[in-house]
PDB file of N, CA, C and O and ligand atoms in Angstrom:
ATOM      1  N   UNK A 279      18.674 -29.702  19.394  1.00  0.00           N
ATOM      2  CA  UNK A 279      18.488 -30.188  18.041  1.00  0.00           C
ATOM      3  C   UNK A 279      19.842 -30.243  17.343  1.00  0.00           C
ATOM      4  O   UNK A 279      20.629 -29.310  17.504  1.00  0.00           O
ATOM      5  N   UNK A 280      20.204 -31.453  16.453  1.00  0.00           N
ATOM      6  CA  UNK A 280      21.167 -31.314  15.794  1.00  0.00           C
ATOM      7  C   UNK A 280      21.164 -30.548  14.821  1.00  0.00           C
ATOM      8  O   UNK A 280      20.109 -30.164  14.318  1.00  0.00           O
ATOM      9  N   UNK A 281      22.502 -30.141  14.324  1.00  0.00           N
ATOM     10  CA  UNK A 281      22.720 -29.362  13.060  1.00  0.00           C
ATOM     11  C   UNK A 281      22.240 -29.753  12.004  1.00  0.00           C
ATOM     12  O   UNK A 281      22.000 -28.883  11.166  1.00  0.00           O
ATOM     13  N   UNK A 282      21.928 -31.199  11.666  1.00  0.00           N
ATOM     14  CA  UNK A 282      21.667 -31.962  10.399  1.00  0.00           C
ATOM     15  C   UNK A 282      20.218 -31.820  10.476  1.00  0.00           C
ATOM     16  O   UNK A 282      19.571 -31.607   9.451  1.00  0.00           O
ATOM     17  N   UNK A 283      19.708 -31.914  11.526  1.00  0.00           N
ATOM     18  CA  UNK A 283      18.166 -32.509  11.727  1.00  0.00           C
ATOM     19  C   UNK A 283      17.325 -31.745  11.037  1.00  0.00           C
ATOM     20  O   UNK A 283      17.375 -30.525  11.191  1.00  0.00           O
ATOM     21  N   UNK A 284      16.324 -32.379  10.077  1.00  0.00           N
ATOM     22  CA  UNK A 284      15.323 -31.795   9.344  1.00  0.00           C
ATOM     23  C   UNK A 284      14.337 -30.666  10.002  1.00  0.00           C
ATOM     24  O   UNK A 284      13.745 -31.317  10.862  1.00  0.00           O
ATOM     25  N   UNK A 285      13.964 -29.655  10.048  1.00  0.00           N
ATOM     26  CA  UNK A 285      13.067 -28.571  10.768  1.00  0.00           C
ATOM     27  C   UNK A 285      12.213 -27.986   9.251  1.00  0.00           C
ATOM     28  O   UNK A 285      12.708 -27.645   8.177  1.00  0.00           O
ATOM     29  N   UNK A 286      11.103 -28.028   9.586  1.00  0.00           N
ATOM     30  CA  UNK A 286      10.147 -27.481   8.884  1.00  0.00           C
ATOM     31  C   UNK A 286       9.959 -25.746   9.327  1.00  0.00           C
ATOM     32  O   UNK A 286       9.513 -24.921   8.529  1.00  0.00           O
ATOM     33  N   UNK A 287      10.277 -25.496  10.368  1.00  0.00           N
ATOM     34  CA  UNK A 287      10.643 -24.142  10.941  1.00  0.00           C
ATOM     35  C   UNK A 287      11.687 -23.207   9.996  1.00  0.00           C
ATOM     36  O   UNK A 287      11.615 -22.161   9.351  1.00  0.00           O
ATOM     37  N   UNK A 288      12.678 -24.207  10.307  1.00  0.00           N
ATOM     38  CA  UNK A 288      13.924 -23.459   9.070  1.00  0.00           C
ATOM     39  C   UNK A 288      13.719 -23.356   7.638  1.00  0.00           C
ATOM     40  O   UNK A 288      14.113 -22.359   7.033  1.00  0.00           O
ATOM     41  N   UNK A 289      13.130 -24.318   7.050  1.00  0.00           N
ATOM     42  CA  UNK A 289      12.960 -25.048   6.150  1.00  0.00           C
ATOM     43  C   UNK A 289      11.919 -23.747   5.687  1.00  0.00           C
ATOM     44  O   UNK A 289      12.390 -23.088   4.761  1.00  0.00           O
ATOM     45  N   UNK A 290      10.494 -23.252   6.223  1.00  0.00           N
ATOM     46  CA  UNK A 290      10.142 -22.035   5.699  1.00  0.00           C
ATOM     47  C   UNK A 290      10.646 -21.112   5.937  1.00  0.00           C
ATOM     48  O   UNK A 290      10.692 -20.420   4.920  1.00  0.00           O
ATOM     49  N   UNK A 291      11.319 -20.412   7.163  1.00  0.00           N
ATOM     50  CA  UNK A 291      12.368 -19.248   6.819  1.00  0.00           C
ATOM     51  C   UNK A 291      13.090 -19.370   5.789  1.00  0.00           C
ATOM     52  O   UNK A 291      13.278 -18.350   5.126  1.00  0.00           O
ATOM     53  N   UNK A 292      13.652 -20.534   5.388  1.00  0.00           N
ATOM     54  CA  UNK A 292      14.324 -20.324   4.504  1.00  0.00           C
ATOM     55  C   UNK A 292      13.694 -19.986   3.194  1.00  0.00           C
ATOM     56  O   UNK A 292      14.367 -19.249   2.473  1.00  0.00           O
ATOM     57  N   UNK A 293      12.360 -20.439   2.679  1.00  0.00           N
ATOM     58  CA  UNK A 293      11.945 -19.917   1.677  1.00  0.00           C
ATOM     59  C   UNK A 293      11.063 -19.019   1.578  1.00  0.00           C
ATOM     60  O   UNK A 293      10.550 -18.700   0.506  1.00  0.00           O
ATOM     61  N   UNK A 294      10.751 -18.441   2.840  1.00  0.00           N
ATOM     62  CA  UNK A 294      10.219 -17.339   2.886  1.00  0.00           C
ATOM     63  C   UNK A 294      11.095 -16.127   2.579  1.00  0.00           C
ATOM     64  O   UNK A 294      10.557 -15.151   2.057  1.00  0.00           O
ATOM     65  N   UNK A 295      12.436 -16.106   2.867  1.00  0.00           N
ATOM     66  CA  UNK A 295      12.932 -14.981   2.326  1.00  0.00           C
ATOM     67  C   UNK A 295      13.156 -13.657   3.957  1.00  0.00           C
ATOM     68  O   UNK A 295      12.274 -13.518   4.804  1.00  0.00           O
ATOM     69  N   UNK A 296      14.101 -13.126   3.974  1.00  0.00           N
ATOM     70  CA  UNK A 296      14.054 -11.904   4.812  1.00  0.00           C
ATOM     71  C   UNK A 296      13.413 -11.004   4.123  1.00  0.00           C
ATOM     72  O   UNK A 296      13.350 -11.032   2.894  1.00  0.00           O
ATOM     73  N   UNK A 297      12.852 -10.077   4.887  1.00  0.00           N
ATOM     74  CA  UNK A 297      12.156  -8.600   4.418  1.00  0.00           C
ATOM     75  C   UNK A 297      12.170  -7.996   5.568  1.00  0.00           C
ATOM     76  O   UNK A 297      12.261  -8.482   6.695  1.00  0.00           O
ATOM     77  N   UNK A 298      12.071  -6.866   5.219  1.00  0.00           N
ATOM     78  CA  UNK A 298      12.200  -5.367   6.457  1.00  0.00           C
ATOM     79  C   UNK A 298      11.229  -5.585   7.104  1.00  0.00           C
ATOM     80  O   UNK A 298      10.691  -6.586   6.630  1.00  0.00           O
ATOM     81  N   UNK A 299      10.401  -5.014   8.370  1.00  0.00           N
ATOM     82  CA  UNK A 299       8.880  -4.982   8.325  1.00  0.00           C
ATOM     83  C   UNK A 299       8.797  -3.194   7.851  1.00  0.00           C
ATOM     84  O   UNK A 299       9.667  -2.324   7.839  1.00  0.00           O
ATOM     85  N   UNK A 300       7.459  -3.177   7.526  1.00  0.00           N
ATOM     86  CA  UNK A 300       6.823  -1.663   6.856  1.00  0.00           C
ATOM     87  C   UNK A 300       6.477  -1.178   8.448  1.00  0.00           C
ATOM     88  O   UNK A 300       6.155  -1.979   9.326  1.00  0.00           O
ATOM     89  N   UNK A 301       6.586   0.072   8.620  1.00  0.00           N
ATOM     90  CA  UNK A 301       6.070   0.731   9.581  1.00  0.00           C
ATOM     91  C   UNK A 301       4.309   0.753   9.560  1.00  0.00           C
ATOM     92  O   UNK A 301       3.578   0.603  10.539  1.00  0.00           O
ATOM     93  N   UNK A 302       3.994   0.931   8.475  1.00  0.00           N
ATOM     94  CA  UNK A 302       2.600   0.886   8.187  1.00  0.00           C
ATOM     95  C   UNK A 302       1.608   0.021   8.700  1.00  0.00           C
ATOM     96  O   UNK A 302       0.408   0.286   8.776  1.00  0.00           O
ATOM     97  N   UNK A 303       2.409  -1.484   9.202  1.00  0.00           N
ATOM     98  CA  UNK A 303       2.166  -2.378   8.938  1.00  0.00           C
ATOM     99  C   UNK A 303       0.594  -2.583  10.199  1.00  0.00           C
ATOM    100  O   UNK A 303      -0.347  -3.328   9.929  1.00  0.00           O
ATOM    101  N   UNK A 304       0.681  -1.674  11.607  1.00  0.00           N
ATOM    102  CA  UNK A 304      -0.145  -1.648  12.684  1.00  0.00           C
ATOM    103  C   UNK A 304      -1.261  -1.041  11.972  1.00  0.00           C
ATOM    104  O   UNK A 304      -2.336  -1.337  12.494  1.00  0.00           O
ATOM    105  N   UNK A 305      -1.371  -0.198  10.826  1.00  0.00           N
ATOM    106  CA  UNK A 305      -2.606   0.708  10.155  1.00  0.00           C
ATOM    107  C   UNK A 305      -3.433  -0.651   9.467  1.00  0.00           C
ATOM    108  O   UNK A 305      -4.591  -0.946   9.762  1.00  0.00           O
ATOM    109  N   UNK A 306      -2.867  -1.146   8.821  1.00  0.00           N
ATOM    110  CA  UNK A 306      -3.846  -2.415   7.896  1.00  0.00           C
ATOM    111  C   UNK A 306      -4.259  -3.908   8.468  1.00  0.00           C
ATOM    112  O   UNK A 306      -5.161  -4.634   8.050  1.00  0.00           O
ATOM    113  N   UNK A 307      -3.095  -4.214   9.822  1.00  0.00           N
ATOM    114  CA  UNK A 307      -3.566  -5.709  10.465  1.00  0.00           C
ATOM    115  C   UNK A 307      -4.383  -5.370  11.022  1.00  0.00           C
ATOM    116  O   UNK A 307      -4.495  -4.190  11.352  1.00  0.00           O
ATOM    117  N   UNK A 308      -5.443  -6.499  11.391  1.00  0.00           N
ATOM    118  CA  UNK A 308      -6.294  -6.064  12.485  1.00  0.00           C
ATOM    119  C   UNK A 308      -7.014  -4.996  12.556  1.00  0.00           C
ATOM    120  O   UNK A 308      -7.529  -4.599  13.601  1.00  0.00           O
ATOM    121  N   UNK A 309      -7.128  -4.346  11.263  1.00  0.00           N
ATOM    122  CA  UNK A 309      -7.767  -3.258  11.337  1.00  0.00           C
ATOM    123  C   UNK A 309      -9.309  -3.439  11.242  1.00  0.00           C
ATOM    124  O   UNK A 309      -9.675  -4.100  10.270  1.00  0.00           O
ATOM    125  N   UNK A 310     -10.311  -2.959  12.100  1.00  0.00           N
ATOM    126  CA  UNK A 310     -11.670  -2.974  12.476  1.00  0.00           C
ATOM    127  C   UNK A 310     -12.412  -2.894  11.292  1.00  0.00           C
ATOM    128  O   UNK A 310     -13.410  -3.585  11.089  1.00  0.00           O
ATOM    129  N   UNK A 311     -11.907  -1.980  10.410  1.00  0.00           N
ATOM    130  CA  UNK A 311     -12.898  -0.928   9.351  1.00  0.00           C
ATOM    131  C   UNK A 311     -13.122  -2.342   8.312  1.00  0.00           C
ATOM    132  O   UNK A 311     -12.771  -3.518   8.220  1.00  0.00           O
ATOM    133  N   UNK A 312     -13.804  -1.503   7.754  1.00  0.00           N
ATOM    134  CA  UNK A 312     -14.177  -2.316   5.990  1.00  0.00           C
ATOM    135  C   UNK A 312     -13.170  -2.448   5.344  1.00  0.00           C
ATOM    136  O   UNK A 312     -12.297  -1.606   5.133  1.00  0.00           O
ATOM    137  N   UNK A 313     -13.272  -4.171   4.777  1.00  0.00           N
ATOM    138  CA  UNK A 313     -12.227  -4.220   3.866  1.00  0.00           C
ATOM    139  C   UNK A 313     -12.274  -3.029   2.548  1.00  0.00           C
ATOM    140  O   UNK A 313     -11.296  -2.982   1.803  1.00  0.00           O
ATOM    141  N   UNK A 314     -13.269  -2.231   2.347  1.00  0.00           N
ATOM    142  CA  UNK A 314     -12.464  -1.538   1.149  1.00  0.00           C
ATOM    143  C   UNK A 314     -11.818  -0.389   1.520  1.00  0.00           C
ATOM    144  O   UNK A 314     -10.961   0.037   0.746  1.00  0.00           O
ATOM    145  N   UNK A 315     -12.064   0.264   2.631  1.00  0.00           N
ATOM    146  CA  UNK A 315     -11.543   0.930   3.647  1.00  0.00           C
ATOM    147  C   UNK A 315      -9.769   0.724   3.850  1.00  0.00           C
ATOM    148  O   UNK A 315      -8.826   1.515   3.864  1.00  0.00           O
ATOM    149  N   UNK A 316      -9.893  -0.672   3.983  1.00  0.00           N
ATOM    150  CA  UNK A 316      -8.470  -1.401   4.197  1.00  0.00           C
ATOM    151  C   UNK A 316      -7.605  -1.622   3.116  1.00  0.00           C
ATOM    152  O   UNK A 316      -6.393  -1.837   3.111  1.00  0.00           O
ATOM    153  N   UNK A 317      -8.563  -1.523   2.032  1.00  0.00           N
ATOM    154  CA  UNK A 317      -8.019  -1.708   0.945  1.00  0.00           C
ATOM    155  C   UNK A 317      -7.514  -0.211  -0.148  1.00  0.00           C
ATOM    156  O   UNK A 317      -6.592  -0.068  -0.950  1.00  0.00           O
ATOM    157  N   UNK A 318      -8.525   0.624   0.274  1.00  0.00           N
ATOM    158  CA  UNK A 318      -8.074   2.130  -0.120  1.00  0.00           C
ATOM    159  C   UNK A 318      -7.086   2.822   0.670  1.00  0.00           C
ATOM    160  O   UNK A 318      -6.768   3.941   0.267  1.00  0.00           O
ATOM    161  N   UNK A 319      -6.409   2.276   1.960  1.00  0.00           N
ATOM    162  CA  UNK A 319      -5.666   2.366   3.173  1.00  0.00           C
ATOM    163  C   UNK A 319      -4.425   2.568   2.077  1.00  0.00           C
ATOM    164  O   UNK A 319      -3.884   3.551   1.571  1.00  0.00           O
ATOM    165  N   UNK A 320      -4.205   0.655   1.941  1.00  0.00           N
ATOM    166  CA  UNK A 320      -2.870  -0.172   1.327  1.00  0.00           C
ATOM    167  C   UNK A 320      -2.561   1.279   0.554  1.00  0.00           C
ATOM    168  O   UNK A 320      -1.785   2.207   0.781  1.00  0.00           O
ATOM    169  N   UNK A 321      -3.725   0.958  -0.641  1.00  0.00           N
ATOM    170  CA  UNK A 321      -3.265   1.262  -1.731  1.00  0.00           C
ATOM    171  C   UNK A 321      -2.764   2.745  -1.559  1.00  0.00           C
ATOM    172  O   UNK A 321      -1.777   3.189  -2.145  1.00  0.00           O
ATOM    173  N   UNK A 322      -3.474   3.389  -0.778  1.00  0.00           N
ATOM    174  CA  UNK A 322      -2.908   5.174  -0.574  1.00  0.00           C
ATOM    175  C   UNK A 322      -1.362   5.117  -0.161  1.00  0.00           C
ATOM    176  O   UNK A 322      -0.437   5.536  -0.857  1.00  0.00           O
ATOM    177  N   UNK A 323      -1.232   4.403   1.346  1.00  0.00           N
ATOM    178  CA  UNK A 323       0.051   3.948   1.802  1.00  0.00           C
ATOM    179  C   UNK A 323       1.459   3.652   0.465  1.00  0.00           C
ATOM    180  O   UNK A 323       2.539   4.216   0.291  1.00  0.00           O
ATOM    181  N   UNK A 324       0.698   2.398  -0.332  1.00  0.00           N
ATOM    182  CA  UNK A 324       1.968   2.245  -1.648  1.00  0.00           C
ATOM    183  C   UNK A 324       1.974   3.389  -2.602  1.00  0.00           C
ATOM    184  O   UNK A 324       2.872   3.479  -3.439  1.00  0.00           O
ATOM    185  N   UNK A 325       0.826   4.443  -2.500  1.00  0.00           N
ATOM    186  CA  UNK A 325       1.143   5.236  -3.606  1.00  0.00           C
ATOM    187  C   UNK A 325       0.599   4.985  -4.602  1.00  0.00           C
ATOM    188  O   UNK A 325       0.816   5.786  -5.511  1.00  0.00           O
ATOM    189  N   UNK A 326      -0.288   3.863  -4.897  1.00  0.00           N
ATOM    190  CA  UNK A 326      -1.003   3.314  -6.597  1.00  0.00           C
ATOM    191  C   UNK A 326      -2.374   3.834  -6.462  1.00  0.00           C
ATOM    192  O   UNK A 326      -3.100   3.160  -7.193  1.00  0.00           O
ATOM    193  N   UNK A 327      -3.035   4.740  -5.845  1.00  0.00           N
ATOM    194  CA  UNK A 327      -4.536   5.240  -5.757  1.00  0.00           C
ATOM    195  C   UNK A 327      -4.208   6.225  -7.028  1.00  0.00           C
ATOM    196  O   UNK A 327      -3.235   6.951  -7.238  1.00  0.00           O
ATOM    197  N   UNK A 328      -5.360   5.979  -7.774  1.00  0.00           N
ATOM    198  CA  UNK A 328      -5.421   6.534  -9.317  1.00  0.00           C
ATOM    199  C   UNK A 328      -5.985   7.838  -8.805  1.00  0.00           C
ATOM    200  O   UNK A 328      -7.110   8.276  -8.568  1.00  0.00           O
ATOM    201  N   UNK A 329      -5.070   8.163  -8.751  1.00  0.00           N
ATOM    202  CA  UNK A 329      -5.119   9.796  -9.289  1.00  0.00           C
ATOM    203  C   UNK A 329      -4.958  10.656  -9.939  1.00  0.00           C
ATOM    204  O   UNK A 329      -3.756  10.741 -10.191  1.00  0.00           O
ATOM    205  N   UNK A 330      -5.631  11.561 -10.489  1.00  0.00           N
ATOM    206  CA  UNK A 330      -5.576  12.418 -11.485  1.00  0.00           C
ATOM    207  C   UNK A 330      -4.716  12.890 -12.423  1.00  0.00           C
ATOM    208  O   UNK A 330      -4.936  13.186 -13.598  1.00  0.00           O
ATOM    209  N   UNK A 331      -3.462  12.940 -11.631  1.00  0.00           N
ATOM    210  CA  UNK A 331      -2.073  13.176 -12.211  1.00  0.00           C
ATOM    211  C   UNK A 331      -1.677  11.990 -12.658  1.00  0.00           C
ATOM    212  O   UNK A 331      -1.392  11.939 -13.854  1.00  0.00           O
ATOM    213  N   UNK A 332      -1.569  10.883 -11.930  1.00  0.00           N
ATOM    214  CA  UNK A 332      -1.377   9.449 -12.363  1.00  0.00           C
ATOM    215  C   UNK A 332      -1.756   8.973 -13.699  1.00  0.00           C
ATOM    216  O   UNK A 332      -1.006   8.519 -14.563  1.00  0.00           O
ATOM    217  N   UNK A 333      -3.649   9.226 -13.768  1.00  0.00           N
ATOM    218  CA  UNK A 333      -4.223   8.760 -14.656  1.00  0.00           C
ATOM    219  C   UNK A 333      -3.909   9.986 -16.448  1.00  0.00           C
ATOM    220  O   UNK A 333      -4.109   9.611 -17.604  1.00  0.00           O
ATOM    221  N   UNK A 334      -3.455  11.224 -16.044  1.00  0.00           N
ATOM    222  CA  UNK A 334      -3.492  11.989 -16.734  1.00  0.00           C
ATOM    223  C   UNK A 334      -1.714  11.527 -17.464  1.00  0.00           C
ATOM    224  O   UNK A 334      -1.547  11.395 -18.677  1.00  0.00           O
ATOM    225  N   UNK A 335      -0.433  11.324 -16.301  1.00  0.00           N
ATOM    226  CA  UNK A 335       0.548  10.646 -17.354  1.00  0.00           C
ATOM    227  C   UNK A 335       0.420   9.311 -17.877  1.00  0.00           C
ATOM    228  O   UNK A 335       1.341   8.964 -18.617  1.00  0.00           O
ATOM    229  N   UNK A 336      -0.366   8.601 -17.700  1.00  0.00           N
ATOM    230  CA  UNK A 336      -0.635   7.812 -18.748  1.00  0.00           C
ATOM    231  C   UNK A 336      -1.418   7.690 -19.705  1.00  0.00           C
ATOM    232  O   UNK A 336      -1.688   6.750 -20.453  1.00  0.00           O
ATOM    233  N   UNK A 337      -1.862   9.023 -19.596  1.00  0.00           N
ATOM    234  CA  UNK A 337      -2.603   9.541 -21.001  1.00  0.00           C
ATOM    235  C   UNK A 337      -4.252   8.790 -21.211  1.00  0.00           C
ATOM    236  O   UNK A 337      -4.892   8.472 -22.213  1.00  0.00           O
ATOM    237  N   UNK A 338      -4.476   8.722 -20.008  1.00  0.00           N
ATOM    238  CA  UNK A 338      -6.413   8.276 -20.025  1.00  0.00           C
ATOM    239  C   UNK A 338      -6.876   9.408 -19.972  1.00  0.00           C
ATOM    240  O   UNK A 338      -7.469   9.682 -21.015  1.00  0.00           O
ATOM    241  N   UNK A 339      -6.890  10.794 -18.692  1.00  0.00           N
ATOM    242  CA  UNK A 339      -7.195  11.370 -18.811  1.00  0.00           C
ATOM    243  C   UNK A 339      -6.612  12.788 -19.201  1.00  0.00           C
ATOM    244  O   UNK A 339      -5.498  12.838 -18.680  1.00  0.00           O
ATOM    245  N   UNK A 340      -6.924  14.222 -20.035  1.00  0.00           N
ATOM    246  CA  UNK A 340      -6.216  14.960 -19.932  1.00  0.00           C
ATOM    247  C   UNK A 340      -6.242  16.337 -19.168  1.00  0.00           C
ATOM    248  O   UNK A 340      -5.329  17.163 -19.143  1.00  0.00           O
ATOM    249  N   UNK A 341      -7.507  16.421 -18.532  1.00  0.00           N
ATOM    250  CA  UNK A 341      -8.025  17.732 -17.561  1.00  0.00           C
ATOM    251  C   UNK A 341      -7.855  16.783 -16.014  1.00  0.00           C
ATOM    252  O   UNK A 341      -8.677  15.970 -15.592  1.00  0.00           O
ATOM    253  N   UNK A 342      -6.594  17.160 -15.387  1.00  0.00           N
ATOM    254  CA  UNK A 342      -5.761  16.799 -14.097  1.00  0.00           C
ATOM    255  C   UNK A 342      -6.872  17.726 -12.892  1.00  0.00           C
ATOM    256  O   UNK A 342      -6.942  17.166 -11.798  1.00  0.00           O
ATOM    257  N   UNK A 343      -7.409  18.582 -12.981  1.00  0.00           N
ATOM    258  CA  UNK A 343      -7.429  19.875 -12.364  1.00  0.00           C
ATOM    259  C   UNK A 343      -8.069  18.650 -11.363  1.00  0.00           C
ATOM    260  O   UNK A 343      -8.532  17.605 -11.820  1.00  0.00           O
ATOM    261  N   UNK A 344      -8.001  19.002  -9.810  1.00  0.00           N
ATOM    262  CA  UNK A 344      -8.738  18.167  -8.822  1.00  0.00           C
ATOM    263  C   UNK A 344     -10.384  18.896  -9.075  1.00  0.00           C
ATOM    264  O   UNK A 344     -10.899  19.882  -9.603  1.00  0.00           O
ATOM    265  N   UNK A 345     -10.741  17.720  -8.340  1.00  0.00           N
ATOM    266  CA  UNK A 345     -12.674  17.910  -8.655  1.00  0.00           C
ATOM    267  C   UNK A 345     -12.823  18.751  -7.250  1.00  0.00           C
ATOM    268  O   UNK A 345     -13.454  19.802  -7.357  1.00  0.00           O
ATOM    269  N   UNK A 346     -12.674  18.654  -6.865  1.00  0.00           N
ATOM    270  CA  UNK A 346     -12.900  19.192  -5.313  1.00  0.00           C
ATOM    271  C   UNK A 346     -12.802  20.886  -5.440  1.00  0.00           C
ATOM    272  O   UNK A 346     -13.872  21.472  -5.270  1.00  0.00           O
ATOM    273  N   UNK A 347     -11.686  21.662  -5.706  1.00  0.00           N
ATOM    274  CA  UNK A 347     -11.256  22.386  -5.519  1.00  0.00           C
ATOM    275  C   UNK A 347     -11.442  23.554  -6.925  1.00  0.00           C
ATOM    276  O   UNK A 347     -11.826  24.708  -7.114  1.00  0.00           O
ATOM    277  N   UNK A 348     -10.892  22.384  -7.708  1.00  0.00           N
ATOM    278  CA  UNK A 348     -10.834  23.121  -9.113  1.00  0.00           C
ATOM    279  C   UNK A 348      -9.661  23.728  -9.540  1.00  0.00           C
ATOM    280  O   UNK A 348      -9.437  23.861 -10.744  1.00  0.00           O
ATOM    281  N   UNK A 349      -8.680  24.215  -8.458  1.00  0.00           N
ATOM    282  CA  UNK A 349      -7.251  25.299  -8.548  1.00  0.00           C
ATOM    283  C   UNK A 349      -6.325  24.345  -8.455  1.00  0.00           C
ATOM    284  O   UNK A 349      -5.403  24.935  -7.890  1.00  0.00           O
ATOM    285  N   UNK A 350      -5.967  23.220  -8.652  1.00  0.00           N
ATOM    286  CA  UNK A 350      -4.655  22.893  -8.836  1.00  0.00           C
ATOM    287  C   UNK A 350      -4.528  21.070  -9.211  1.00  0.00           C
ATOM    288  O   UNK A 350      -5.391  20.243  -8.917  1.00  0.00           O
ATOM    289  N   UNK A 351      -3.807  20.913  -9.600  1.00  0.00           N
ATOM    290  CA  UNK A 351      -3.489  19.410 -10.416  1.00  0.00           C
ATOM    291  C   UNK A 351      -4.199  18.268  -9.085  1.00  0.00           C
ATOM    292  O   UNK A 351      -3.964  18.657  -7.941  1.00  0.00           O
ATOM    293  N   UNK A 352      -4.734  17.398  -9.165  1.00  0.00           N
ATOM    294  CA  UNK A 352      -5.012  16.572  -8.099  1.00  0.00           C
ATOM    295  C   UNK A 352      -3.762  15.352  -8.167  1.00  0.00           C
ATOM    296  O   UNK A 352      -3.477  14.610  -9.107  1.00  0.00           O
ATOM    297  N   UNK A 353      -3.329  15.423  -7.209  1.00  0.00           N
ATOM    298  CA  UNK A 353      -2.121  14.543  -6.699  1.00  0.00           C
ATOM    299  C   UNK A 353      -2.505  13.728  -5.248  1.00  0.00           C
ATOM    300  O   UNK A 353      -3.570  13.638  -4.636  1.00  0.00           O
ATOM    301  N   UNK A 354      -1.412  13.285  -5.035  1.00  0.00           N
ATOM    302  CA  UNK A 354      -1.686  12.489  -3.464  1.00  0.00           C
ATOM    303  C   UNK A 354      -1.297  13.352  -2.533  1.00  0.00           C
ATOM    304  O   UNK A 354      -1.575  13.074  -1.367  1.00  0.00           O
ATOM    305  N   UNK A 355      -0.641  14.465  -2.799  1.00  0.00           N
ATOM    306  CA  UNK A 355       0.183  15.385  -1.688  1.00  0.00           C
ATOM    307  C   UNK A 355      -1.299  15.895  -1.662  1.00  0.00           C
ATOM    308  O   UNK A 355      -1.994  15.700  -0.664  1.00  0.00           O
ATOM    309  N   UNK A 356      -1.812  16.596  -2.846  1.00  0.00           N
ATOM    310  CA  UNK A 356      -2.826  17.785  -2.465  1.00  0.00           C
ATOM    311  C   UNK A 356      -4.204  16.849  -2.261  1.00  0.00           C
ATOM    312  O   UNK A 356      -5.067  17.721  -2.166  1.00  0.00           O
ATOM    313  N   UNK A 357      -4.637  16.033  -2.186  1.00  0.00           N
ATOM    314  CA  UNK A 357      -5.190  15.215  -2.404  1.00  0.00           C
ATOM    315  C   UNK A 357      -5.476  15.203  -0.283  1.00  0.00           C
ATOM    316  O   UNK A 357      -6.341  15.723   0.422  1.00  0.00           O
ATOM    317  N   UNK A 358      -4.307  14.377   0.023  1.00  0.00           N
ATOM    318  CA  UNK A 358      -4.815  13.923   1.567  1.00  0.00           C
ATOM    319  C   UNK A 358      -4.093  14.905   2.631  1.00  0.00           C
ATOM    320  O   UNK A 358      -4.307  14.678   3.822  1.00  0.00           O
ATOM    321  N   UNK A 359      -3.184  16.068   2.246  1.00  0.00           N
ATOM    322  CA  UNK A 359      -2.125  16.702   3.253  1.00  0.00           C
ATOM    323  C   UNK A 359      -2.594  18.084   2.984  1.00  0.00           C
ATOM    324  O   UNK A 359      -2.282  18.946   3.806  1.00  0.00           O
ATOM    325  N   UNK A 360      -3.567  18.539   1.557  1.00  0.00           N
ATOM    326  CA  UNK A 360      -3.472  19.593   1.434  1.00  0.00           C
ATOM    327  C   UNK A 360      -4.669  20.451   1.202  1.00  0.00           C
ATOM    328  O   UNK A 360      -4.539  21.667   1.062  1.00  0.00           O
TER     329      UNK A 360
HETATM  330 ZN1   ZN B 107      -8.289  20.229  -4.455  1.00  0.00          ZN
END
């Protein structure tokens, strides 16, 4: 192919842009489960699952304490690791 020659190939790389890939990325393609499943996945993965602490600094809610447990602030750490 010449250098000049029009490519629709290049032509979307080029406006697609580079990006990293996410490591994450084998957990959400192709994944079997339910999309809300897939979708409570993402959102845990980016960090935006409304959680208690979340919802409590932006001032919706003001009793953080997790429901589960009762002893300590509900976060994403204590939430899925703890
Ligand atoms: Zn708890």
């Amino acid at each position: 192919m010449e250098a000049d020659e029009f490519s629709i190939k290049e032509m979307y790389k080029e406006l697609r842009g580079e990006y990293n890939k996410v490591s994450w990325k084998i957990l959400t393609c192709n994944n079997q489960g339910r999309p809300t499943w897939i979708f409570a996945l993402y959102l845990e993965i980016q960090r935006k699952l409304y959680t208690k602490d979340r919802l409590g600094n932006w001032g919706i809610i003001t009793d953080v304490t997790c429901y589960l447990c009762s002893t300590t602030p509900e976060t994403h750490q204590h939430l899925f690791f703890e």
